[in-house]
């Protein structure tokens, strides 16, 4: 990041993608070229069943490690920083010291499910009307309520809470800014996606004082400048902030009706652009994707266990990594009737049942380890099929699915997805789509309007290869397994 001896260094945006299990940093030119990249892992802990925690300080050090490696690999002048972050996870920290006051509660954490079950059963209409969402332990509001109750002895005037983007903005600016973007705010159950402001009614419902929350800015707003960040000069502006799934939608160029994106991570986010906010009572609700000169909305279904289901199955089968699982799955033509329903934290969209437990059905004396591996791969694709079914039933069409995330490296999974959805699947040629989406919005905020889609290599494309009858058999088998798990037969 210094001036080259042969002339000025190339201007670039540093895009940081802070995800559930790793942090990536990429250095991106104004034409979308990735000049360098770095990454660092982040640990998850499960202190009790259903609890998912992380160390907020470790998340910050992972950001420093990823950006340090990326910046060491190229000679650039930073024009700005863009952020893409995991979403509903929440952090609490001291305003005076800047140190975390409790573990980060991860988006998969379901410790609040029992407490809010009566409200879930009879939800106030204001929740859906203001947020487009339904009450679930995944979202930030219940988690913030839990954190605040457990920090009741800490002075409110010294308390900051927020989603991961707010935590990183605070650290990047040396504590000068407590701010988040509107897209991340929309996942808290506290933000009115039509009025574009924290809702007093929702703050009261979840017991969250406005004073502890971050300021909500446009996704391409001015989030402050860097201060005391190792390896980064002071004064570099933070020019864009997006939630990771939203950043992937932006980076995939999904702006037209009929296009959809799926980000395959620990869970999976399936998003379909919406021309306007629609208040519908649907298990695949409308959310705010980003806010620039105007709000952009999308329908989204959140799946809780995708990559985590593959990782669990790999570990259970004694395999070293998910790639080994996928290779094993590819040795059989199908699962031979075995169905893995990976409700390790309950089910998200479109079923929204946190009490259901994971199940493995269809096992016979002929079942092999390969069939179990194949069932895990199928489970990832089937869950996306459930969301597509709801979208189709609501009268929306799905012409193409654009896929990104680590699991898209598997041709088997992507072909299975095309087969079960009966649509074309296009896989991004780079795994850092969320980071690229944030970088593209960052460059737009800086005045660069290049069409990055036009300059990209053609995606890997998968088209359906199975018959309609075979698709129906496989989908019916899956739906039957889910239905049994949701409404098990009485025992005793």
Coordinates of C-alpha atoms in Angstrom, one line a residue, residues 63 93 332 343 430:
X63 CA -10.3 -9.6 10.0
X93 CA -19.5 -4.3 24.0
X332 CA -23.5 -44.2 -6.2
X343 CA -32.7 -30.2 11.5
X430 CA -15.1 -17.1 -8.1

